[in-house]
N, C-alpha and C. Protein backbone atom coordinates (compact mmCIF):
# COMPACT_ATOMS: atom_id res chain seq x y z
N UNK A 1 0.84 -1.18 0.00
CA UNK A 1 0.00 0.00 0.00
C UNK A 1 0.88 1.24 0.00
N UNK A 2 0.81 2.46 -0.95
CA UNK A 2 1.48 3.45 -0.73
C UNK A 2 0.59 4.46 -0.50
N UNK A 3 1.47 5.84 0.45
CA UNK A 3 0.81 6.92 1.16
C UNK A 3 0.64 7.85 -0.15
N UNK A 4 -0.58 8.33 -0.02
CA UNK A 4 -0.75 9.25 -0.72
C UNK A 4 -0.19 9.35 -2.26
N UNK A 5 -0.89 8.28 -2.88
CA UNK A 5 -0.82 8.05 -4.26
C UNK A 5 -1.81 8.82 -5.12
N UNK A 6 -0.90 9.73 -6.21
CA UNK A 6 -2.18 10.49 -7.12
C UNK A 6 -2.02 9.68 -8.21
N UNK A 7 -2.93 10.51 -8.99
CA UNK A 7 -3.08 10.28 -10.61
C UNK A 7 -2.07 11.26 -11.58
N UNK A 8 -0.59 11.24 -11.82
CA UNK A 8 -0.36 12.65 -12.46
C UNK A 8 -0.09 11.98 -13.83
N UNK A 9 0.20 12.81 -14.68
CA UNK A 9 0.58 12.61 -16.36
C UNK A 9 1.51 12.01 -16.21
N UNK A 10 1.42 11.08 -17.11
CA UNK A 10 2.56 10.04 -17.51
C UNK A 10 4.46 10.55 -17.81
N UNK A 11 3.82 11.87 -17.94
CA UNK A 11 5.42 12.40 -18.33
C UNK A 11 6.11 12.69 -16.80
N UNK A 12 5.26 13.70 -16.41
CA UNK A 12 5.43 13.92 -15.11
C UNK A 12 5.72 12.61 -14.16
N UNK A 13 4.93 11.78 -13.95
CA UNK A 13 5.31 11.02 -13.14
C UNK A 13 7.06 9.96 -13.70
N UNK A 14 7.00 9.97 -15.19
CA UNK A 14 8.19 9.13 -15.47
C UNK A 14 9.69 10.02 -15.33
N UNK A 15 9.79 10.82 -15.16
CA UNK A 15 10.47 11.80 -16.04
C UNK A 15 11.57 11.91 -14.42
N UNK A 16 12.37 11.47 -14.02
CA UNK A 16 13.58 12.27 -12.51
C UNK A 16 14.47 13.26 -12.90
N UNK A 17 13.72 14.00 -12.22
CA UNK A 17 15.28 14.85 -12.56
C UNK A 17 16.70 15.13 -11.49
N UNK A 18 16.10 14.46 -10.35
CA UNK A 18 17.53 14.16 -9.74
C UNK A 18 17.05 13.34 -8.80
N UNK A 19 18.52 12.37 -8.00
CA UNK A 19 18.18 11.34 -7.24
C UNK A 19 18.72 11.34 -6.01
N UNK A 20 19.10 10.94 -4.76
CA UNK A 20 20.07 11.05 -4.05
C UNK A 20 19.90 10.08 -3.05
N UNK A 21 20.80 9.70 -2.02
CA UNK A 21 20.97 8.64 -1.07
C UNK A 21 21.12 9.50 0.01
N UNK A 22 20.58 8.74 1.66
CA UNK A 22 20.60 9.76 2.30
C UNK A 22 20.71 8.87 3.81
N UNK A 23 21.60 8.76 4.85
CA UNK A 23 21.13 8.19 6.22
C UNK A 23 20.13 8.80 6.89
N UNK A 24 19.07 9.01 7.19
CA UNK A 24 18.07 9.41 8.53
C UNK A 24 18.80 9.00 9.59
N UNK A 25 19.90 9.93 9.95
CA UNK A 25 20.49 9.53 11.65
C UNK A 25 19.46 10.08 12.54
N UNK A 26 20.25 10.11 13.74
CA UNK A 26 19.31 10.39 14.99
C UNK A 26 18.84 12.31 14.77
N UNK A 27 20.21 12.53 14.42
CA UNK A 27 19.96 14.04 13.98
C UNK A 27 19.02 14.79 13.15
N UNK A 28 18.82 13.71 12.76
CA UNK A 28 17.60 14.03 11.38
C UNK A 28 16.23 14.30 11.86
N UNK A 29 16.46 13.62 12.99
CA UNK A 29 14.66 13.26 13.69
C UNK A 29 14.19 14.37 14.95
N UNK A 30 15.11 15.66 14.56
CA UNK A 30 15.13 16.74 15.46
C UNK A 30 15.05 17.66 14.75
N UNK A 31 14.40 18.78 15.43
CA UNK A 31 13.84 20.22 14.33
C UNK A 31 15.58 20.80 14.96
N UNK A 32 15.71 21.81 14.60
CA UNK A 32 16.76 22.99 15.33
C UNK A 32 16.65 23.33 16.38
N UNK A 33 14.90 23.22 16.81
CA UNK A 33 14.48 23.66 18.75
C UNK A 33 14.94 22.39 19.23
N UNK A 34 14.92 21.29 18.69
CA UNK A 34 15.41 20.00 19.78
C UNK A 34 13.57 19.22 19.60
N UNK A 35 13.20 19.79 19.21
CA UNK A 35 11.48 19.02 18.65
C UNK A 35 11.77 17.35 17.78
N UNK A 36 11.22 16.68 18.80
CA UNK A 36 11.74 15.37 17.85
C UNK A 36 10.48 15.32 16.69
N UNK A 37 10.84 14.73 15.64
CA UNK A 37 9.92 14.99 14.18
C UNK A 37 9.11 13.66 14.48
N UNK A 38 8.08 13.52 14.04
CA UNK A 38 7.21 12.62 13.79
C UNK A 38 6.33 12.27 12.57
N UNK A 39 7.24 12.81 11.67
CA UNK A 39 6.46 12.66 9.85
C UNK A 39 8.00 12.25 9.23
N UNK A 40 7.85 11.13 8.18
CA UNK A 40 8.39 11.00 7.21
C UNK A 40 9.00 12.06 6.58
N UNK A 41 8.09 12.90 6.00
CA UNK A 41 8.13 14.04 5.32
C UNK A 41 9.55 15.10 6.08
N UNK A 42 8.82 15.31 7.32
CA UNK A 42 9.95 16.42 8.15
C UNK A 42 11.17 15.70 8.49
N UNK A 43 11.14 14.71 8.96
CA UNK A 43 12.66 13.86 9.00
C UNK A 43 13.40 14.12 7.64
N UNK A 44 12.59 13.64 6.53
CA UNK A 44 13.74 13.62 4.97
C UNK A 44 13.64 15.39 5.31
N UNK A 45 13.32 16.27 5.48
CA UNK A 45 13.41 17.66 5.31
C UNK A 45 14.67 17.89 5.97
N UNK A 46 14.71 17.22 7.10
CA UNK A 46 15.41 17.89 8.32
C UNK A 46 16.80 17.49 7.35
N UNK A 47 16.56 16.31 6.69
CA UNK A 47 17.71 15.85 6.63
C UNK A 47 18.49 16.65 5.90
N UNK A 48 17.73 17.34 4.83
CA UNK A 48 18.44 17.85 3.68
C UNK A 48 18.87 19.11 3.99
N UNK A 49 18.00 19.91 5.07
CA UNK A 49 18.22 21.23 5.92
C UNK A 49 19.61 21.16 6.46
N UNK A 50 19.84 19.83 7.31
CA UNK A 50 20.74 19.39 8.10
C UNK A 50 22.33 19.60 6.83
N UNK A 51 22.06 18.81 5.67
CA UNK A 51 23.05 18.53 4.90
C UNK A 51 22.79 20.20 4.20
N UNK A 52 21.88 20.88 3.74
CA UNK A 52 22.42 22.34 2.97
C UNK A 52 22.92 23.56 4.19
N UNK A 53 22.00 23.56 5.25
CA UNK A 53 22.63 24.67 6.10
C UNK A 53 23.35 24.71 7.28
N UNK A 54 22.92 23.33 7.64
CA UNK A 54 23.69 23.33 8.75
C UNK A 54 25.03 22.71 8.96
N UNK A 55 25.64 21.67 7.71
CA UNK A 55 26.52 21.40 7.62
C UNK A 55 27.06 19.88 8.38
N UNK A 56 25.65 19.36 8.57
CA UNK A 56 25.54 18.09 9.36
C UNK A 56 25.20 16.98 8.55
N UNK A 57 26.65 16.05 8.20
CA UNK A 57 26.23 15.16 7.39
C UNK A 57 26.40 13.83 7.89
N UNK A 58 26.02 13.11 7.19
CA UNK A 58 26.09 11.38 7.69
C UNK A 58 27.02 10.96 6.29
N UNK A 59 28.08 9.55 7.02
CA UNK A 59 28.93 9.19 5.76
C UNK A 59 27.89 8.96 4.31
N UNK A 60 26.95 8.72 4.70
CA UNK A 60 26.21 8.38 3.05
C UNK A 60 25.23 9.15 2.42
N UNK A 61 25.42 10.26 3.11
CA UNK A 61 24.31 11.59 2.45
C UNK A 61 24.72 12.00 1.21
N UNK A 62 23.79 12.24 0.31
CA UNK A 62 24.42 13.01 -1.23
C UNK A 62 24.20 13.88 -1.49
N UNK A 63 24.37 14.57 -1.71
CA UNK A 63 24.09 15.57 -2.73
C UNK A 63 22.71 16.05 -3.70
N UNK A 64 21.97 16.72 -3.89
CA UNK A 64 21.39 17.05 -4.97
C UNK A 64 21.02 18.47 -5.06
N UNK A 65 20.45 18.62 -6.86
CA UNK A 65 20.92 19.81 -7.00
C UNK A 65 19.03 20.58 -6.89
N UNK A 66 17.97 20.28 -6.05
CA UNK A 66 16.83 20.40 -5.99
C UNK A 66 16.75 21.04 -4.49
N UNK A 67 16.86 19.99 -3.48
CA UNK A 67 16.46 20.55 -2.63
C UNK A 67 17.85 21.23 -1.87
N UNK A 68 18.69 21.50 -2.62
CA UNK A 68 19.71 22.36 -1.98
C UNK A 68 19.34 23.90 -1.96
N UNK A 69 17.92 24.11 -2.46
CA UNK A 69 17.06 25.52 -2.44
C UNK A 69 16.08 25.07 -1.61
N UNK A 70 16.05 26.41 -0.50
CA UNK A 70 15.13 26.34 0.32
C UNK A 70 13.80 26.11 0.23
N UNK A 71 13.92 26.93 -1.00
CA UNK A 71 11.89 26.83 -1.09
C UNK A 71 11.37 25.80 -1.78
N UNK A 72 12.23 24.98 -2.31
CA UNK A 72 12.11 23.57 -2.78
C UNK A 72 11.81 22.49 -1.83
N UNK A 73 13.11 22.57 -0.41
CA UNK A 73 12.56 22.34 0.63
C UNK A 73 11.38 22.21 1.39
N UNK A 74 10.70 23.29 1.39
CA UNK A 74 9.41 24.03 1.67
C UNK A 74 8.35 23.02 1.28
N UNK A 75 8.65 22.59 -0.12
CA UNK A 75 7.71 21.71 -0.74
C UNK A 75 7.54 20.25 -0.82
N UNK A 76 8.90 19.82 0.24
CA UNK A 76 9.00 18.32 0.25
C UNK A 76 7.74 17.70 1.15
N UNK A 77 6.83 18.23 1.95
CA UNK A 77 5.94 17.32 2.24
C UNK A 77 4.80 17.19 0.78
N UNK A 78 4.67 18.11 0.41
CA UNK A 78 3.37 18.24 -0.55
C UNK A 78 4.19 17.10 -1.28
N UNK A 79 5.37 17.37 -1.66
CA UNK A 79 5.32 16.48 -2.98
C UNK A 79 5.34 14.57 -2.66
N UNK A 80 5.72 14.50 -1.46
CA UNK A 80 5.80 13.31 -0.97
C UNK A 80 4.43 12.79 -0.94
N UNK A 81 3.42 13.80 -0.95
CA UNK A 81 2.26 13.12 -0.29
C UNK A 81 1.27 12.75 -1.70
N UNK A 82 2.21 13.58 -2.42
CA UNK A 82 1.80 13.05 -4.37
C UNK A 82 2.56 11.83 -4.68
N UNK A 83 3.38 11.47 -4.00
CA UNK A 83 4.69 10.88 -4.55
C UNK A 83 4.38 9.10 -3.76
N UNK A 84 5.04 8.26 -3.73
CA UNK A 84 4.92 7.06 -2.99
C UNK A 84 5.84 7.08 -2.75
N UNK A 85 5.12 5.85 -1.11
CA UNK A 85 6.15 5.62 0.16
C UNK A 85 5.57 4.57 0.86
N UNK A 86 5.86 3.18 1.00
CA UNK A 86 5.37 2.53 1.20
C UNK A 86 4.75 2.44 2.75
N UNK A 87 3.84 1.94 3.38
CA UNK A 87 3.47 2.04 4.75
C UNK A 87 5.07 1.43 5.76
N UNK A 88 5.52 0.26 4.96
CA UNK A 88 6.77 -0.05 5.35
C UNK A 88 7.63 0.89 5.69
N UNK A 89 7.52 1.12 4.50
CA UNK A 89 9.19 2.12 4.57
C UNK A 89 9.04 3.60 5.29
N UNK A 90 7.28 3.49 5.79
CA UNK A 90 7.44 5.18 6.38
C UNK A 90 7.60 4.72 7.60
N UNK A 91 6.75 3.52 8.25
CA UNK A 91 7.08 3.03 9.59
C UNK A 91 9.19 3.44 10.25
N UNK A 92 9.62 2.79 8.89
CA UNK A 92 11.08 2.69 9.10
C UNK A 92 11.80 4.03 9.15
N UNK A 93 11.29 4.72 8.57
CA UNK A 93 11.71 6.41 8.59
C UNK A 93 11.26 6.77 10.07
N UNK A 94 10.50 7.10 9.92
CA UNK A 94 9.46 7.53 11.63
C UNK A 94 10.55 6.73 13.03
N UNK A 95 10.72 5.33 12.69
CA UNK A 95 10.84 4.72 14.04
C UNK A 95 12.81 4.08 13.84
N UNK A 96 13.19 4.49 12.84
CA UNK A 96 13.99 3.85 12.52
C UNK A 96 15.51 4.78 12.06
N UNK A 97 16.73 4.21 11.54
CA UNK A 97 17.62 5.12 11.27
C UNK A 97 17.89 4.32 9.84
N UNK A 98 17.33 4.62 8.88
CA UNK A 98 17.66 4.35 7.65
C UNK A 98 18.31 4.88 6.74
N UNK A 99 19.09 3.97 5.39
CA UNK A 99 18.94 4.99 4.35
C UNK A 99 18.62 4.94 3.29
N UNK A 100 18.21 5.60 3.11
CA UNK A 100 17.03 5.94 1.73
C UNK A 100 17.52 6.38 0.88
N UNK A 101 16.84 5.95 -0.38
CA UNK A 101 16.65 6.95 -1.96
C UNK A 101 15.61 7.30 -2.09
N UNK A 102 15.79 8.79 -2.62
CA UNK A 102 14.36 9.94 -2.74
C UNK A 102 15.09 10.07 -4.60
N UNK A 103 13.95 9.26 -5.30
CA UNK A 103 14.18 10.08 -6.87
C UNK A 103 12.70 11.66 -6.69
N UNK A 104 13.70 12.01 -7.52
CA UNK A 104 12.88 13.76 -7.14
C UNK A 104 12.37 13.98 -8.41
N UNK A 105 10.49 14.00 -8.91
CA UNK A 105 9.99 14.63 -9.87
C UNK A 105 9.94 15.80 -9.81
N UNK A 106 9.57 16.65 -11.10
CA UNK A 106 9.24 18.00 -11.23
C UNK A 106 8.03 18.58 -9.93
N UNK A 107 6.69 17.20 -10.16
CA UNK A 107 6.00 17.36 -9.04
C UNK A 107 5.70 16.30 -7.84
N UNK A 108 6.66 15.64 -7.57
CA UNK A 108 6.52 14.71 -6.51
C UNK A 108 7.83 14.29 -6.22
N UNK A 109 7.84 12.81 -5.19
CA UNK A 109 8.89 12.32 -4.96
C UNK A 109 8.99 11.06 -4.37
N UNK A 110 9.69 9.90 -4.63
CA UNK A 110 9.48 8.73 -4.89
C UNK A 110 10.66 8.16 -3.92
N UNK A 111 10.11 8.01 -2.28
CA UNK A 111 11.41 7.21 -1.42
C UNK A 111 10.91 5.93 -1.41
N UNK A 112 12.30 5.39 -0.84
CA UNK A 112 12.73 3.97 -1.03
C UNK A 112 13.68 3.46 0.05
N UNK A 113 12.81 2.74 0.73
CA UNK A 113 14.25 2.55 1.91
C UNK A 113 15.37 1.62 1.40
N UNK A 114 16.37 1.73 2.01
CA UNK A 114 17.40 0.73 0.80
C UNK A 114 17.91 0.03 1.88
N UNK A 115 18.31 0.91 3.15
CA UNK A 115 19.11 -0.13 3.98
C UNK A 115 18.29 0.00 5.84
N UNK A 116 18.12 -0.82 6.56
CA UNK A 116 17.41 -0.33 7.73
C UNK A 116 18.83 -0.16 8.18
């Protein structure tokens, strides 16, 4: 079963324009106040926040050239919630220290846990 599955155009949904690998450490699962996260969504946020501004990385974080803009950022829950994620793999995000691949559409985004 995946969360929040739409209907989008075939182009749109086939089409990545960038991909990246990422650990969800413990760090990830904390806002900047010390707020522990409790969404999928805000954990992968934190993470990428963590890796563009704050300079907090895990050995297997990557790179990409999307959400290294803030207001792109901004938009990673919406697009996740267009995008699939399996009930599995969000359990494992939420409760877990994984790492994941996020392929990134124009309008969504497609994680994948790869390693618990």
């Amino acid at each position: 079963m995946s969360v929040g599955l739409m209907a989008v155009s075939t182009n749109a949904w086939a089409q990545v324009i960038d991909t990246y690998r990422a650990r969800l450490s413990n760090q990830d699962h904390y806002n900047s106040s010390g707020t522990q996260l409790n969404s999928a969504a805000a954990i992968i946020r934190q993470d990428r926040a963590n890796f563009y501004l704050f300079g907090k990385m895990d050995p297997e974080d990557e790179s990409d050239a999307f959400f290294n803009d803030k207001g792109n950022r901004a938009r990673l829950e919406k697009m996740l919630s267009r995008g699939m994620l399996s009930e599995d793999d969000l359990d494992v995000i939420v409760n877990g220290r994984p790492v994941i691949r996020v392929d990134i559409h124009q309008d969504h985004v497609e994680v994948t846990v790869e390693e618990h």
